[in-house]
Amino acid sequence: MLLDKRPKLTTEQAENIAERHYGVFAEAHPLPSERDQNFKLVTDDGSAFVLKIAHPDEAEAMLGFENLALERLARETGLNVFPRVLPTRNGENLPRVPLQDGTSYFVRLLSFLPGAVLAQIQNPSAALLYDLGSTLGKMDRALVPLQHPAMVRFLQWDAAHAPLLIHQNLELVAEETKRALLENFLARFQQYAAPHLPALRRSVIYNDANDYNILAQGDRISGIVDFGDMLYSYTANDVAVACAYAMLDKDDPFAVAREILRGYQEIFPLTADERAALPELMLLRLALSVSVCARQKLQEPDNAYLAISEAPAWKLLTRLAACAHDEMLAQLFDAAAERADARVWQIPPRDKSELLARRRELLGRNLSLSYREPLKIVRGAGQYLYDENGDAYLDCVNNVCHVGHCHPRVVRAGQRQMEILNTNTRYLHDNIIEYAERLTATLPAPLSVCFFTNSGSEANELALRLARTYTGRRDVICVDHAYHGNTQALIDISPYKFNRAGGKGKPDTTHIAPIPDTYRGMFRRAVGADDARAAEYYADAVGEILERLRAQGRDAAAFIAESVSGCGGQIFFPPGYLARVFSRVRAAGGVCIVDEVQVGFGRVGSHMWAFETQGVVPDIVTFGKPAGNGHPLGGVITTPEIATAFANGMEYFNTFGGNPVSCAIGLAVLNVIAQENLQAHALAVGTYWLEQLRALQTRHAWIGDVRGMGLFIGIELVRDRATLEPATREANELVNRVRRRRILLSTDGPYDNVIKIKPPMVFTRANADEVVAALDAELQAMA
Ligand code: PMP
């Protein structure tokens, strides 16, 4: 309905119509409205009326339907809270009134109802809320038998179309946090409300119990106005809408909703399906309201009425988003039976101090917690995490939820497959083959045989077995400060573990190559190393290990490296390093393994796999973290030759690896990366971010080095740019300060002085700006 076609009568014209058609002599005052034009008419003796001029696109049948419903409501409920339609002097209820300019409008004169709008009653009493529920119950009950040709209509406020509309309007919501909130809500609606929709009762409903349409006097409802959104839809939506608006700006919104629902159910009980869908139907109206507002603000930037509920709706939406479905159900319905039902699914929330204390008792002590002030995180969406109060934190740490926390398409792919089947690789299944085809298509020949696992550790563990079985050797060369996983065999090739707190040093089958770090390493830029010479120098160091081993008659089974060193402190190898190493290792009959657990799947922006930036083709590639966007999924891809040697009679069985659910999720992740163009996005945002960080480096002496590719970035803090003394304490302080600004960062590297940046790939330039501004402010404060 075009907003610019809204009637624009003057008060004089309104007074004229009242006089000529209704014999009412009154002063007209404009009232706010979304589509129609409304005037309050006040006569000399103080009587008041509402004159409604219908929007020209409003069908006559619809207005007739409205009149019929008002008549029916007054008659069937016995309540005196509905506007009465007053006839013209000729006895018409819906006259078409011509104006002098040749236009004509359908007009109605309604009785004016007394009372204050609910929105302006600060603390509505429980009795008033109960009365609202009861009034709505009576209305819905009275409307059930009503049938009218105009009742089925397309209206943007229809809950049945709302998810689609919210989805379509997403791009109009400028703020990332808000858009993420809506996306996440849509997934939640799909999960919790959608399965009940076919079972919900449908009938003619009022559909607009918003707090500006409800009038009250004392503890009683005195008026229900504006029936222009009536239609045939989910019956339960009336009470859902009433609750959603009445909860706005309330300290205890659930107490408000509970009273309304109590009053409603006393008259007109909800069915089990309606109760189950109610939390999301309530959220749906809030989400719809802000989403419609986003569009209308573009069309009518000056119409303040349109945005009247916007800020409180976002606030409530954010607050309720942090409240799980089952928790909302338990809050909304007091009934003991419902509580018991909900308890099966719901874990009662505990406060942070209790969780901390119980965690110490119940869980192994060597689980670490981030930040001096630990966070309780209860939801995630896109690049944001939300704490128990609904506060959003910008996540720069999580490279596991690669395409964004709880990406709706990934979640749905998993849910759908879980509903159908989950088994193991001992049956033929389409998913695993499709996934293997899609993955190997991203890799160069001859990397074409897949094994699926449940973690990066399992993948690396299997890679070691493949290499050792294929070569018949045991020794492995790894890079200093590397981390490859949590099993014993992997701790044994992870200097990051065996050389640090609690480590017992390396077994004699492990050989450590120096990390090819051109900033702090043995051969660094500061001592005149250019990239080519550094690559040669560090590759020679691997060559020396190989020679030493050969001299002892025990050639290496494998060389393993991350394509970019993460735990080593975001170290990007000088160009040509891996190529030189690989040729030396292969010449000695060894196998080259790259660990892409952190950096695979487009994170480095220029390539799908980070090893490609080094222009090499490994013999074995391992992956994990991002593959399942948080679902445990990893794997190994190797050459037919190595895979054949491994198939030596011993079965490789992995109970969960490659199951249909995991593969469905893995496929969804690949699809989202492609559809949302996330690799190119990572390149663009990462390149921009690096530029901004390098500008920051010129202003803050503590920033010794800024390095990165795509959305894998490191900021190395030093106390002295000449000696490179690591600014470990300062890095830790900075991360904790920025966390108070609700931005999550972490540190890593041998001295924990490198700020590590590896956010979900949906991270935007605006997000990058936020992080740079926060770092700038805190570095300044710390200087
Ligand atoms: N390799 C690398 C490079 C890693 O960073 C990690 C995890 N941090 C692993 C392997 C082990 O993966 P997971 O924790 O999934 O077993």
Coordinates of N, CA, C and O and ligand atoms in Angstrom, one line a residue, residues 399-400 453-460 482-487 490 494 496 560-567 595-599 622-625 632-634 712 748 756 758, ligand 1:
N399 N 37.7 -19.0 15.1 CA 37.9 -19.4 13.7 C 37.2 -20.8 13.4 O 37.3 -21.4 12.4
V400 N 36.5 -21.3 14.5 CA 35.8 -22.5 14.3 C 34.4 -22.3 13.7 O 34.0 -22.9 12.7
T453 N 37.1 -37.5 10.2 CA 37.3 -37.7 11.6 C 36.5 -36.7 12.4 O 35.6 -36.0 11.8
N454 N 36.6 -36.7 13.7 CA 35.8 -35.8 14.5 C 36.5 -34.6 15.1 O 36.0 -33.8 15.9
S455 N 37.8 -34.5 14.8 CA 38.6 -33.3 15.3 C 39.9 -33.2 14.5 O 40.3 -34.1 13.8
G456 N 40.5 -32.0 14.8 CA 41.8 -31.8 14.2 C 42.8 -32.8 14.7 O 43.7 -33.3 14.0
S457 N 42.7 -33.1 16.0 CA 43.7 -34.0 16.6 C 43.6 -35.4 15.9 O 44.6 -36.0 15.5
E458 N 42.3 -35.9 15.8 CA 42.2 -37.2 15.1 C 42.7 -37.2 13.7 O 43.3 -38.2 13.2
A459 N 42.6 -36.0 13.0 CA 43.1 -35.9 11.6 C 44.6 -36.0 11.6 O 45.2 -36.8 10.8
N460 N 45.2 -35.2 12.5 CA 46.7 -35.3 12.5 C 47.2 -36.6 13.0 O 48.3 -37.1 12.5
A482 N 55.1 -25.3 17.3 CA 53.9 -25.9 16.6 C 53.0 -26.6 17.6 O 53.4 -27.1 18.6
Y483 N 51.7 -26.5 17.3 CA 50.7 -27.4 18.0 C 49.9 -28.1 17.0 O 49.4 -27.6 16.1
H484 N 49.8 -29.5 17.2 CA 49.1 -30.3 16.3 C 48.0 -31.1 16.9 O 47.2 -31.8 16.2
G485 N 47.8 -31.0 18.2 CA 46.6 -31.7 18.8 C 46.9 -32.3 20.1 O 48.0 -32.3 20.7
N486 N 45.8 -32.9 20.7 CA 45.9 -33.3 22.1 C 46.1 -34.7 22.4 O 46.1 -35.1 23.6
T487 N 46.4 -35.6 21.4 CA 46.7 -37.0 21.7 C 48.2 -37.1 22.1 O 49.0 -36.2 21.8
L490 N 50.5 -36.6 19.3 CA 50.6 -35.3 18.7 C 51.3 -34.3 19.7 O 52.0 -33.4 19.3
S494 N 54.5 -31.6 19.2 CA 54.0 -30.2 19.4 C 54.9 -29.5 20.5 O 54.7 -29.5 21.7
Y496 N 55.0 -26.6 21.3 CA 54.1 -25.7 22.0 C 53.7 -26.3 23.3 O 53.4 -25.6 24.3
I560 N 56.0 -32.2 9.2 CA 54.7 -31.6 9.3 C 54.7 -30.2 9.7 O 55.6 -29.8 10.6
A561 N 53.9 -29.4 9.1 CA 53.8 -27.9 9.5 C 52.4 -27.4 9.3 O 51.7 -27.9 8.4
E562 N 52.0 -26.5 10.1 CA 50.9 -25.7 9.8 C 51.2 -24.8 8.6 O 52.4 -24.4 8.5
S563 N 50.3 -24.5 7.7 CA 50.6 -23.7 6.5 C 50.9 -22.3 6.9 O 51.7 -21.6 6.3
V564 N 50.3 -21.9 8.0 CA 50.7 -20.6 8.7 C 50.8 -21.0 10.2 O 49.8 -21.7 10.6
S565 N 51.8 -20.6 10.9 CA 51.9 -21.0 12.3 C 51.0 -20.2 13.2 O 51.2 -19.0 13.3
G566 N 50.0 -20.8 13.8 CA 49.1 -20.1 14.7 C 49.6 -20.0 16.1 O 49.9 -18.9 16.6
C567 N 49.8 -21.1 16.7 CA 50.3 -21.1 18.1 C 51.7 -20.4 18.2 O 52.1 -19.9 19.2
D595 N 49.1 -29.0 8.0 CA 48.0 -29.0 9.0 C 47.3 -27.7 8.7 O 47.7 -26.6 8.9
E596 N 46.0 -27.9 8.1 CA 45.2 -26.7 7.8 C 44.1 -26.5 8.8 O 43.1 -25.9 8.5
V597 N 44.3 -27.1 10.0 CA 43.2 -27.1 10.9 C 42.7 -25.7 11.3 O 41.5 -25.4 11.4
Q598 N 43.7 -24.7 11.4 CA 43.3 -23.4 11.7 C 43.0 -22.5 10.5 O 42.2 -21.6 10.5
V599 N 43.8 -22.8 9.4 CA 43.8 -21.8 8.4 C 43.2 -22.1 7.0 O 43.2 -21.4 6.1
T622 N 45.6 -32.0 6.4 CA 44.6 -32.3 7.5 C 43.8 -31.0 7.7 O 44.2 -29.9 7.5
F623 N 42.5 -31.3 8.1 CA 41.6 -30.1 8.4 C 40.7 -30.5 9.6 O 40.6 -31.6 10.0
G624 N 40.1 -29.4 10.1 CA 39.3 -29.6 11.3 C 38.4 -28.4 11.6 O 37.6 -28.0 10.7
K625 N 38.7 -27.8 12.7 CA 37.9 -26.6 13.2 C 36.8 -26.1 12.3 O 35.6 -26.2 12.6
P632 N 31.7 -31.2 15.4 CA 33.0 -31.8 15.4 C 33.2 -32.6 14.1 O 32.5 -33.6 13.8
L633 N 34.0 -32.0 13.2 CA 34.2 -32.6 11.9 C 35.7 -32.2 11.5 O 36.1 -31.1 11.5
G634 N 36.4 -33.2 11.1 CA 37.8 -33.0 10.6 C 38.1 -34.1 9.6 O 37.2 -34.9 9.2
F712 N 43.3 -13.8 9.0 CA 44.3 -14.4 9.9 C 45.4 -13.4 10.2 O 46.2 -13.2 9.3
D748 N 48.8 -15.2 21.8 CA 49.4 -16.4 21.5 C 50.9 -16.2 21.2 O 51.4 -15.1 21.3
K756 N 46.1 -12.3 18.6 CA 45.7 -13.2 17.5 C 44.4 -12.8 17.0 O 43.5 -12.6 17.8
K758 N 41.3 -13.9 14.4 CA 40.8 -14.9 13.4 C 39.3 -15.1 13.6 O 38.8 -16.1 14.1
Ligands
PMP1 N1 46.2 -28.4 14.6 C1 46.2 -27.1 14.9 C2 47.0 -26.2 14.0 C3 45.3 -26.6 15.9 O1 45.3 -25.3 16.1 C4 44.6 -27.5 16.6 C5 43.6 -27.0 17.7 N2 44.0 -25.8 18.3 C6 44.6 -28.9 16.3 C7 45.4 -29.3 15.3 C8 43.8 -29.9 17.1 O2 42.5 -29.8 16.8 P1 41.3 -30.3 17.8 O3 41.4 -29.4 19.0 O4 40.1 -30.2 17.0 O5 41.6 -31.7 18.1

